[in-house]
mmCIF file of C-alpha atoms in Angstrom:
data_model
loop_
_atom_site.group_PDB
_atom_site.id
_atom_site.type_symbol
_atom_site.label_atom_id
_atom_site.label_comp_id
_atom_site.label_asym_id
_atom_site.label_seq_id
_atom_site.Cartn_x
_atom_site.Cartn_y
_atom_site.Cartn_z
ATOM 1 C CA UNK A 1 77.344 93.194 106.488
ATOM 2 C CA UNK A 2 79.667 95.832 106.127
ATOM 3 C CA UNK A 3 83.586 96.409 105.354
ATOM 4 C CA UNK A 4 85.750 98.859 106.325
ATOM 5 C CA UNK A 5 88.086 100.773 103.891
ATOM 6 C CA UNK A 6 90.539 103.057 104.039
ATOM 7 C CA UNK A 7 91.636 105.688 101.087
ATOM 8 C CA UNK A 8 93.537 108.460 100.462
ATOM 9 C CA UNK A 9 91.960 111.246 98.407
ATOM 10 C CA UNK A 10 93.241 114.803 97.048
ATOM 11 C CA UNK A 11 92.674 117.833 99.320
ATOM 12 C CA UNK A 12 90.468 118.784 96.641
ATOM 13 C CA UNK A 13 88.470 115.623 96.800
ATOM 14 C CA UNK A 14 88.346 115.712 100.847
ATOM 15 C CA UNK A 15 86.767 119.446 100.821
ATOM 16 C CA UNK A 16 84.200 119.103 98.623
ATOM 17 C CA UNK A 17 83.064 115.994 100.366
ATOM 18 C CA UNK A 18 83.611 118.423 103.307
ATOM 19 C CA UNK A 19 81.066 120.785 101.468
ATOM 20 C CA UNK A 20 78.711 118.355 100.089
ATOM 21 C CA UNK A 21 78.093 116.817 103.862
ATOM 22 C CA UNK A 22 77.775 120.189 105.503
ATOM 23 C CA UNK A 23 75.444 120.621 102.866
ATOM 24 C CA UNK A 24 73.317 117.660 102.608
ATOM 25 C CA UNK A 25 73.786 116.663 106.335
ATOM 26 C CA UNK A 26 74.796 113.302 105.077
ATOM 27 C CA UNK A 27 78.077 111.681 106.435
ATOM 28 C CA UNK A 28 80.938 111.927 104.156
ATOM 29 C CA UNK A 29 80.981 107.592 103.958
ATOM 30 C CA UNK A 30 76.999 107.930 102.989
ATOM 31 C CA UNK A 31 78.195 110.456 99.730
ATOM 32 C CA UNK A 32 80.840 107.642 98.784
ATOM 33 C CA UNK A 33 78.515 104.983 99.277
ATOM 34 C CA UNK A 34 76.199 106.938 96.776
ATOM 35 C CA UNK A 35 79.018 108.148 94.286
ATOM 36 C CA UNK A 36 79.828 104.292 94.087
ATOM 37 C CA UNK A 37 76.514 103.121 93.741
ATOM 38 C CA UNK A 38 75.927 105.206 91.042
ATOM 39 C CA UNK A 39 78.893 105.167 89.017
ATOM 40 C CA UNK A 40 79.651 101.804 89.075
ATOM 41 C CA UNK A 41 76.793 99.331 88.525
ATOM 42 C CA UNK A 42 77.593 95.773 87.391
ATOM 43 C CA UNK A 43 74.154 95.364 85.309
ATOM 44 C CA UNK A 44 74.793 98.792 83.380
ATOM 45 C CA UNK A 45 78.577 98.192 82.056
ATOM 46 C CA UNK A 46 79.042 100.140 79.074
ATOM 47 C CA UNK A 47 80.846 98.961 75.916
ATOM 48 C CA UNK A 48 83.206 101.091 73.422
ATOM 49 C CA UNK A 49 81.943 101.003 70.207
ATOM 50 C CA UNK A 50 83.797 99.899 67.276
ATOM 51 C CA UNK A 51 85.701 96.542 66.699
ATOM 52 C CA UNK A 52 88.512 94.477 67.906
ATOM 53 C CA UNK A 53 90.348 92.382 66.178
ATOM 54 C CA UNK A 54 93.855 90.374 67.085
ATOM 55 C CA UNK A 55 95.716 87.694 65.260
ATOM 56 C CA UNK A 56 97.797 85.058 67.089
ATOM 57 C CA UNK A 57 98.979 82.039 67.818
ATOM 58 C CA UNK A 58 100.166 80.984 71.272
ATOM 59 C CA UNK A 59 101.269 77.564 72.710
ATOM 60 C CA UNK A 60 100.696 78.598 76.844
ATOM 61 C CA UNK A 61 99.059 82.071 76.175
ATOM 62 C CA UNK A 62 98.781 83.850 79.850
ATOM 63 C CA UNK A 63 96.043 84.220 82.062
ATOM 64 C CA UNK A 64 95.362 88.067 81.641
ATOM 65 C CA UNK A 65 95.195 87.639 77.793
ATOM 66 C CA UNK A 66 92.435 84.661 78.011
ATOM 67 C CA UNK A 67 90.242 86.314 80.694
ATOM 68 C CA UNK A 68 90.413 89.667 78.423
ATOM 69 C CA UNK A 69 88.536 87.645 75.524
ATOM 70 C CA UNK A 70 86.907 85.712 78.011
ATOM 71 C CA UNK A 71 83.354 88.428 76.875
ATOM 72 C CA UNK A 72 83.840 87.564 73.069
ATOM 73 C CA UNK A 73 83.257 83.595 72.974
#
């Protein structure tokens, strides 16, 4: 299955994918499909180093705060 998507990129951005496909023969969508692939894989996230620490105490603390700890527990 597959999902169509619609972006706007830099002029910049757009001619080097220009360039890249001319290049390669590959489709522009195929080099994006790749570029994602690569740079964002779920098994491989990488961590900061170094420590985080927070003190607090909240009564109804909100959902964006929780699901940021969410990793530590």
């Amino acid at each position: 299955m597959s999902r169509e998507l619609h972006l706007h990129i830099a002029d910049r951005q757009y001619e080097f994918l220009k360039a890249e496909s001319e290049l390669t023969g590959l489709p522009m969508a195929e080099l994006v499909r790749r570029a994602l692939d690569h740079t964002y894989v779920p098994w491989e996230r990488r961590n900061a180093g170094g420590f985080q620490a927070s003190v607090g105490w909240w009564r109804r603390p909100d959902a964006a705060s929780v699901g940021r700890r969410a990793g530590l527990r």
